mmCIF file of C-alpha atoms in Angstrom:
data_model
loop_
_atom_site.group_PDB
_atom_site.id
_atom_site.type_symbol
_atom_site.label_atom_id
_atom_site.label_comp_id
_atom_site.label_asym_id
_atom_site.label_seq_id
_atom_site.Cartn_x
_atom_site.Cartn_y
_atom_site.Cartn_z
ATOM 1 C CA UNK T 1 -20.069 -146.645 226.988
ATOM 2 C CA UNK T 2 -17.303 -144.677 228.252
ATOM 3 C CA UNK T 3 -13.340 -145.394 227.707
ATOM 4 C CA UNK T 4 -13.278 -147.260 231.222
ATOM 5 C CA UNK T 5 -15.906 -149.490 230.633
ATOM 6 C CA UNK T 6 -14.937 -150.682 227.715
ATOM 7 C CA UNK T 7 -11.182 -151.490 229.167
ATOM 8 C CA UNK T 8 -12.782 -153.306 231.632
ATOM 9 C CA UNK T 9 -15.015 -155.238 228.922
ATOM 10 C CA UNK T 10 -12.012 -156.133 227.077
ATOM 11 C CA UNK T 11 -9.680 -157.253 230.316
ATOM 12 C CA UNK T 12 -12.173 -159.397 231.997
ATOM 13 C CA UNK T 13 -11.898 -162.020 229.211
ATOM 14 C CA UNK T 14 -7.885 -161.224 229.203
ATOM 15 C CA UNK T 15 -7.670 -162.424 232.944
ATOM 16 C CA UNK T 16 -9.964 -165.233 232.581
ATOM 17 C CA UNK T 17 -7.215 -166.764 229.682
ATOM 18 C CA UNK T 18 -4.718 -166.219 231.886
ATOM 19 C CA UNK T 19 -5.833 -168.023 234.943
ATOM 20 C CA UNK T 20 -7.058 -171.519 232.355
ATOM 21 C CA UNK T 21 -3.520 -171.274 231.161
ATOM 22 C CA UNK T 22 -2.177 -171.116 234.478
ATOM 23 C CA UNK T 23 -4.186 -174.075 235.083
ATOM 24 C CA UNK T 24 -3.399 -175.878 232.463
ATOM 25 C CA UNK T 25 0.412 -175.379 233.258
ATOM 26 C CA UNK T 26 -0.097 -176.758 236.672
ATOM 27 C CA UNK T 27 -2.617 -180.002 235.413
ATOM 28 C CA UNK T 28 -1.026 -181.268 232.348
ATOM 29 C CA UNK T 29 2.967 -180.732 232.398
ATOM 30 C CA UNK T 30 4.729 -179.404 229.694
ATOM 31 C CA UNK T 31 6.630 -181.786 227.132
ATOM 32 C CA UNK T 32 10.152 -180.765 228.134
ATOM 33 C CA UNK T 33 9.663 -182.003 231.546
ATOM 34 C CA UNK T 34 8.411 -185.350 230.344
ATOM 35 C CA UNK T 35 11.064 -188.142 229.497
ATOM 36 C CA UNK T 36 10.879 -189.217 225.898
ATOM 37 C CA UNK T 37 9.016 -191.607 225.406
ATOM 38 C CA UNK T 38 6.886 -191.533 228.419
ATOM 39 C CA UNK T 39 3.680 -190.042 229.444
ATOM 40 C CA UNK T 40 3.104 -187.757 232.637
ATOM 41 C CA UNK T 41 -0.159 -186.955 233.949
ATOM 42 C CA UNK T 42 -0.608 -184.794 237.654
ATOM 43 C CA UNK T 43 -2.468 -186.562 239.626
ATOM 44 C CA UNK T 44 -4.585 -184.368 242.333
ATOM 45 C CA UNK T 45 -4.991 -187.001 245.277
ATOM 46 C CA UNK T 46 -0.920 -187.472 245.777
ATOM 47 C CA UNK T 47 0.098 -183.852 244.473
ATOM 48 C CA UNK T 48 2.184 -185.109 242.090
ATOM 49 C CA UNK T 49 3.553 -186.405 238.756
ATOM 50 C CA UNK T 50 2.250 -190.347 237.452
ATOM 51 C CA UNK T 51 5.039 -191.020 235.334
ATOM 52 C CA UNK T 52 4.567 -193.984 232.799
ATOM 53 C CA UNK T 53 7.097 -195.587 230.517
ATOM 54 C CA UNK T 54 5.804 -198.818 230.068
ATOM 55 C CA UNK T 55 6.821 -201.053 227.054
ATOM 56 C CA UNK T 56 9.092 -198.087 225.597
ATOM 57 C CA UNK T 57 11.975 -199.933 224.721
ATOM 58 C CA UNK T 58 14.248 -198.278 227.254
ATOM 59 C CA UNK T 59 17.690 -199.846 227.968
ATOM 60 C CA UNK T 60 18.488 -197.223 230.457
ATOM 61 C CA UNK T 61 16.460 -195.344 233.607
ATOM 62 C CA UNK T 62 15.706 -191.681 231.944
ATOM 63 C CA UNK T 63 17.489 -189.153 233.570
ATOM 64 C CA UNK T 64 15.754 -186.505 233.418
ATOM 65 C CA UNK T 65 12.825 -187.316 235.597
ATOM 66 C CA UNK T 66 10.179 -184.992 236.789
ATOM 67 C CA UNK T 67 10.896 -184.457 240.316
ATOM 68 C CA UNK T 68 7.420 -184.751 241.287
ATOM 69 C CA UNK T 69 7.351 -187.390 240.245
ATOM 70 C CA UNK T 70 5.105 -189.731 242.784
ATOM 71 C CA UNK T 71 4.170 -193.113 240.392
ATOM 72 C CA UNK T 72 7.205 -194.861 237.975
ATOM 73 C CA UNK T 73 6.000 -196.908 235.627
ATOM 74 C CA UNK T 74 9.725 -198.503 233.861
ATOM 75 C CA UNK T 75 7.984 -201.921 233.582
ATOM 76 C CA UNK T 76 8.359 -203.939 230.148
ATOM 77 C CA UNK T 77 11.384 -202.403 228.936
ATOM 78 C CA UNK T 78 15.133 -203.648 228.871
ATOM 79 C CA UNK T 79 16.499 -201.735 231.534
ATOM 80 C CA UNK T 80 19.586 -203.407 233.031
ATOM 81 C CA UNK T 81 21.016 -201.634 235.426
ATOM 82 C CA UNK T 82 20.040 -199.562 238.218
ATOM 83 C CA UNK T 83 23.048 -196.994 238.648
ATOM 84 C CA UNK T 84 23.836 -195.571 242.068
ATOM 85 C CA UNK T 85 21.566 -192.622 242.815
ATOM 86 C CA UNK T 86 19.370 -193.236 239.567
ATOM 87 C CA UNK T 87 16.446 -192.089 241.598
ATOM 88 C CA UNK T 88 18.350 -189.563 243.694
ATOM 89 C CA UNK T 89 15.920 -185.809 244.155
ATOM 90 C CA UNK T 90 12.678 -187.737 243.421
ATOM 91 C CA UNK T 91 11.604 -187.487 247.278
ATOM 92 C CA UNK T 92 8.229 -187.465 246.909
ATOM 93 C CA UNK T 93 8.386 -191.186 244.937
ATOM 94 C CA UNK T 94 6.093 -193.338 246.341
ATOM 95 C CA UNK T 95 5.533 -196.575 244.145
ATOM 96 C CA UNK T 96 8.442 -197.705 241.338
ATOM 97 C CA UNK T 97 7.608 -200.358 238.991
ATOM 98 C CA UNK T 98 10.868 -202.142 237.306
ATOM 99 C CA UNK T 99 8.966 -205.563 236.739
ATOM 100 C CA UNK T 100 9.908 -207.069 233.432
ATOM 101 C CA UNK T 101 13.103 -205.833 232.807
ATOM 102 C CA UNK T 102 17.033 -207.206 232.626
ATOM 103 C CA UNK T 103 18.100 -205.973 235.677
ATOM 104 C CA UNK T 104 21.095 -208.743 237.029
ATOM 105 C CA UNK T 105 22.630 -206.717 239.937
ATOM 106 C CA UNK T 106 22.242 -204.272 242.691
ATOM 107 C CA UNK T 107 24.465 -202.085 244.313
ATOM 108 C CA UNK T 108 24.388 -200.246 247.320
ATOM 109 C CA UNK T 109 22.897 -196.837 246.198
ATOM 110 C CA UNK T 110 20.319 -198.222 243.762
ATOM 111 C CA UNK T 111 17.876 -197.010 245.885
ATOM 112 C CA UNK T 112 19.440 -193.973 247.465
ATOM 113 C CA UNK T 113 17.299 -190.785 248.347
ATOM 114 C CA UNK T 114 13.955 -192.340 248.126
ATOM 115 C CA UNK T 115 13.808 -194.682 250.931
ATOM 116 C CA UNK T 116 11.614 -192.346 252.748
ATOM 117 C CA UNK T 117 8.698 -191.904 250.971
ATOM 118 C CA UNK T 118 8.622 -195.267 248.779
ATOM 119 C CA UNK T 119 5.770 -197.455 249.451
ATOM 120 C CA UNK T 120 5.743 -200.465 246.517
ATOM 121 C CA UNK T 121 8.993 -201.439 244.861
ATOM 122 C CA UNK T 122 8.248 -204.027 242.068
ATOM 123 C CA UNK T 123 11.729 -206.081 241.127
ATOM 124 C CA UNK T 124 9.953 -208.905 239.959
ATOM 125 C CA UNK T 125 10.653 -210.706 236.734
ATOM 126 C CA UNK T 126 13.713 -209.627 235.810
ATOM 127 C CA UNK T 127 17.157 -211.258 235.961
ATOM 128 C CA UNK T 128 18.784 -210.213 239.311
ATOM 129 C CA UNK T 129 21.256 -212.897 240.280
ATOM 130 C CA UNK T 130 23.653 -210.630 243.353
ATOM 131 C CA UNK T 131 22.673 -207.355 245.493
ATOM 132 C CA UNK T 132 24.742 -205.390 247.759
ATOM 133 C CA UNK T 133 24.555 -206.282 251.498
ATOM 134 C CA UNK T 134 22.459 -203.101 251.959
ATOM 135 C CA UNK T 135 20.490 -202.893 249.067
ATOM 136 C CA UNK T 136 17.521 -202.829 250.901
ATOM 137 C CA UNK T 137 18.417 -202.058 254.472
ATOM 138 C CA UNK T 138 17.002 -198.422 254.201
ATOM 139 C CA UNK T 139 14.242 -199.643 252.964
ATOM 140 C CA UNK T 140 10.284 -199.364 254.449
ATOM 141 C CA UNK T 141 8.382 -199.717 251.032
ATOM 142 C CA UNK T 142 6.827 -203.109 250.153
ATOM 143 C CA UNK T 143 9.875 -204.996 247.807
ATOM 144 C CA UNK T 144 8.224 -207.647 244.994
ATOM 145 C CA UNK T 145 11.327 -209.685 243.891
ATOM 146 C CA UNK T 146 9.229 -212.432 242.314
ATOM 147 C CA UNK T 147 10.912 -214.561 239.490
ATOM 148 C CA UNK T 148 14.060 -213.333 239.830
ATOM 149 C CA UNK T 149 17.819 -215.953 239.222
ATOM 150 C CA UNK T 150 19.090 -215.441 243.063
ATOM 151 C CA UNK T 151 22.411 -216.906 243.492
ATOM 152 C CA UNK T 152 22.290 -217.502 247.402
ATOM 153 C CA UNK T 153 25.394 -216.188 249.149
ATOM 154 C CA UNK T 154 26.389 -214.647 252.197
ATOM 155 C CA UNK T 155 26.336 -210.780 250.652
ATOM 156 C CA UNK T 156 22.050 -211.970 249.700
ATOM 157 C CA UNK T 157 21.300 -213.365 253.461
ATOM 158 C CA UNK T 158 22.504 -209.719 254.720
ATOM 159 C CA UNK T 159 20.498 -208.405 252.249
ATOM 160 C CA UNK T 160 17.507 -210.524 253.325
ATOM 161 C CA UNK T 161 18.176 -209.910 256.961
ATOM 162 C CA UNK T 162 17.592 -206.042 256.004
ATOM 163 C CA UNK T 163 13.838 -206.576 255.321
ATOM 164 C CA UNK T 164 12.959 -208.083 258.259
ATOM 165 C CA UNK T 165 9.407 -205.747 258.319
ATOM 166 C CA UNK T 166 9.278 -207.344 254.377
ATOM 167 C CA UNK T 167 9.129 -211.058 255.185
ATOM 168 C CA UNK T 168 6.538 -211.924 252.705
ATOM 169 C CA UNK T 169 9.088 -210.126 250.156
ATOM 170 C CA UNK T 170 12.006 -212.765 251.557
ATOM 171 C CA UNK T 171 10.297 -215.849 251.477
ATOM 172 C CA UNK T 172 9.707 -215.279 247.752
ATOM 173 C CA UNK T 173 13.186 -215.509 247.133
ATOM 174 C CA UNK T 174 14.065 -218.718 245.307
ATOM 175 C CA UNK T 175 17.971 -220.054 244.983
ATOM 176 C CA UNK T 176 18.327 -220.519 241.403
ATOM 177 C CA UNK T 177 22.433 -221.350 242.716
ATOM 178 C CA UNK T 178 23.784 -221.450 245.703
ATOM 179 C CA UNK T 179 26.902 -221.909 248.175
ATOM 180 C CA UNK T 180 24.989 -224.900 249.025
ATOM 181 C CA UNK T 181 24.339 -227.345 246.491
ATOM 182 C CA UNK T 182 21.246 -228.871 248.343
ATOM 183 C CA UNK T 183 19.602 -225.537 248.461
ATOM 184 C CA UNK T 184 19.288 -225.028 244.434
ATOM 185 C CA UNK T 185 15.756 -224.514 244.191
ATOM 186 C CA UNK T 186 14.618 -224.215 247.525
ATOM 187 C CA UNK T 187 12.921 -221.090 249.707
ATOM 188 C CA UNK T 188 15.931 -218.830 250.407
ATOM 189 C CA UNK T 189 14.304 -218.569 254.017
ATOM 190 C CA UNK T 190 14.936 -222.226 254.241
ATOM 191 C CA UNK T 191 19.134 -221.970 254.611
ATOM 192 C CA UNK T 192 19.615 -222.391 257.908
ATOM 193 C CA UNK T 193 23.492 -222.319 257.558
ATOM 194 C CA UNK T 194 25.312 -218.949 258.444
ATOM 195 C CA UNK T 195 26.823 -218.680 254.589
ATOM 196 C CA UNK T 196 28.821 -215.545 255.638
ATOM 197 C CA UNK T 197 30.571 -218.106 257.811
ATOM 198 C CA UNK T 198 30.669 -220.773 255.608
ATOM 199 C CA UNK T 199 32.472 -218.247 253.064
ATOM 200 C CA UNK T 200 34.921 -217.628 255.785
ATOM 201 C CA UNK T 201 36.016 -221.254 256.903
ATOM 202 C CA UNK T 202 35.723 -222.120 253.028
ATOM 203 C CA UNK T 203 38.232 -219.066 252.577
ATOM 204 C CA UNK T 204 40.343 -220.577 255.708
ATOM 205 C CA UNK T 205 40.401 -223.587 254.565
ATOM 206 C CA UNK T 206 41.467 -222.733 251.129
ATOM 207 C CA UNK T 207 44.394 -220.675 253.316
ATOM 208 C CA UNK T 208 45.740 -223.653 255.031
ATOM 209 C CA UNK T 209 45.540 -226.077 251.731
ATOM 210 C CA UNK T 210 47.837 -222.992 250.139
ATOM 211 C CA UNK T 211 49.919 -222.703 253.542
ATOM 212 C CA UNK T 212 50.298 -226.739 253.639
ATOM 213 C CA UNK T 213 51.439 -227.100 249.921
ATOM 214 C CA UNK T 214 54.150 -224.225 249.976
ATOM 215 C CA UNK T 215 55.614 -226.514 253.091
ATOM 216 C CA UNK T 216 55.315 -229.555 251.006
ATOM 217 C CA UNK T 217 57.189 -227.915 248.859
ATOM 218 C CA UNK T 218 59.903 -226.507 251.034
ATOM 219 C CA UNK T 219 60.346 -229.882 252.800
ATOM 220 C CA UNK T 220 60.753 -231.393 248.907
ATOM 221 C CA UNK T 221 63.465 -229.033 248.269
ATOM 222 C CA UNK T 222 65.628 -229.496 251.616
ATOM 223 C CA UNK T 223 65.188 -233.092 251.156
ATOM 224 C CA UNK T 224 66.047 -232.874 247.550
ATOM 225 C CA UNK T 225 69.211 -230.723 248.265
ATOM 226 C CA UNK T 226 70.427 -232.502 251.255
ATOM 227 C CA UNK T 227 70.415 -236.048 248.902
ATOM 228 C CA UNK T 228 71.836 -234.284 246.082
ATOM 229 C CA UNK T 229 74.986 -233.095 248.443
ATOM 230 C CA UNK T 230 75.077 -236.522 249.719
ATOM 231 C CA UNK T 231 75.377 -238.200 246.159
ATOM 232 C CA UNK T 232 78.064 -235.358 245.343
ATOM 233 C CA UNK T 233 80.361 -235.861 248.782
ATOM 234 C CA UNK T 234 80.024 -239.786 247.832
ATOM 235 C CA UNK T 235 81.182 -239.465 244.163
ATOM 236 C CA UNK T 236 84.052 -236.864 245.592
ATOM 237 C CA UNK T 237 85.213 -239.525 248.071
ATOM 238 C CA UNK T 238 85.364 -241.985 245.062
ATOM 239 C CA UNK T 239 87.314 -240.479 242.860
ATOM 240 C CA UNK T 240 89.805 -239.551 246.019
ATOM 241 C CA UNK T 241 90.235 -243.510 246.977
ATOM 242 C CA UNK T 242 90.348 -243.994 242.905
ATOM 243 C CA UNK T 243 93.717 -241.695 242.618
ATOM 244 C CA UNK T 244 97.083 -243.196 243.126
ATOM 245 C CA UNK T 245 98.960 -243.373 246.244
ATOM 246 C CA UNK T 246 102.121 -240.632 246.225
ATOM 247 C CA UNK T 247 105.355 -242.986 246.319
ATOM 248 C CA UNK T 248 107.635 -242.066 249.502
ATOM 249 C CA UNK T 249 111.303 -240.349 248.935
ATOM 250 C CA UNK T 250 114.148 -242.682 249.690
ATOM 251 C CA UNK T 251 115.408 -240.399 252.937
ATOM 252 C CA UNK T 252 111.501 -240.313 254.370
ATOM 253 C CA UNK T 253 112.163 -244.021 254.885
ATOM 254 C CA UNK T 254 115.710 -243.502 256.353
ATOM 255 C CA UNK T 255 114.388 -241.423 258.748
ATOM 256 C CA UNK T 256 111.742 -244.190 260.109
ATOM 257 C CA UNK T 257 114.129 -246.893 260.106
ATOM 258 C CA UNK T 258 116.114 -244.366 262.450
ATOM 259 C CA UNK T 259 113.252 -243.913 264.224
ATOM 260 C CA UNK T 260 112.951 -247.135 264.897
#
């Protein structure tokens, strides 16, 4: 066996290790890219990351997410807030799962940078109460809001008027409170009332009760101070008829009887 053929012999195997641990790299992620306390596993069909951090005690999204990332599991946890742009570079995201959690609120961006590819958004079972008028209005994924405390105001019905391709989404939503007091309880879909409106005339009408009582007011005082000057001018008069008369000089009456 000459010098060449045994180099060859010996870099054959070489190669093939190389190429499984390429492999290997591109199958199973490394540990730094995973988010502690969750497990990430590529998945071949969507070319991506399946991301799961189910029942992992979180209190907080991780922020170091693979950005690959195409299935979030954060379900069963104690998450409470989605910040603004929580999800922002994870573009090829196409289901989210935040179901049992302690989410209250939602603002604007929660959702920011993966409305386009998002498919299933699961919201359900947590304790979301408020959302930002536009919360959803980029939007095309399915949205599960199931179980959730909705107060019912007018910021909610613009919310709900953003997922107008989601109306199996809407008429899940259940007022819990509301604007309206015969609406606790009810289908959210069932308010017929304009409630950005009704916030408005309640907001006028709190206006003119303010405007009508400062005038109250004002007419109290005029009143008030015009009586007061009247009971002052009547006690100055008074004490003027009270004082006694000045007696006249004997030559002021010479001069009238003069006169006369």
């Amino acid at each position: 066996m000459t010098l060449l053929d045994l180099w060859l012999s010996r870099s054959i195997p070489m190669c093939l290790l190389l190429q499984s641990l390429v492999l290997m790299a591109l199958c199973f992620p490394s540990a730094s890219m995973c988010p502690k306390g969750c497990m990430c596993q590529r998945d071949p069909h969507l070319h991506g990351l399946n991301v799961t951090c189910s029942q992992s005690r979180l209190k907080e999204i991780p922020p170091s997410l693979p950005v690959d990332t195409v299935l979030l599991r954060l379900d069963h946890n104690q998450i409470g807030a989605v910040p603004d742009q929580a999800f922002h570079g994870l573009r090829l995201l196409r289901e989210l799962n935040l179901s049992y959690n302690a989410v209250e609120t939602l603002g604007e961006g929660s959702f920011s940078g993966i409305e386009a590819a998002l498919q299933v958004l699961d919201l359900s079972h947590n304790r979301i109460t408020s959302v930002h008028k536009d919360a959803f209005a980029r939007l095309k994924a399915r949205v599960i809001v199931d179980d959730n405390p909705w107060h019912c105001d007018c910021a909610l019905q613009q919310a709900i008027s953003g997922m107008a391709h989601n109306h199996e989404a809407s008429a899940r939503v259940l007022c819990r409170s509301s604007e309206l007091l015969d609406q606790e309880g009810r289908p959210f879909l069932a308010v017929d009332t304009d409630l950005c409106n009704l916030t408005k005339r309640t907001t006028d009408y709190a206006m003119l009760v303010t405007m009508f009582g400062w005038f109250a007011m004002v007419i109290s005082y005029v009143v008030y101070y015009v009586r007061q000057n009247q009971e002052d001018a009547r006690r100055h008069l008074e004490y003027l008829k009270s004082l006694p008369s000045k007696p006249k000089k004997p030559d002021e009456a010479d001069d009238i009887s003069t006169v006369v």
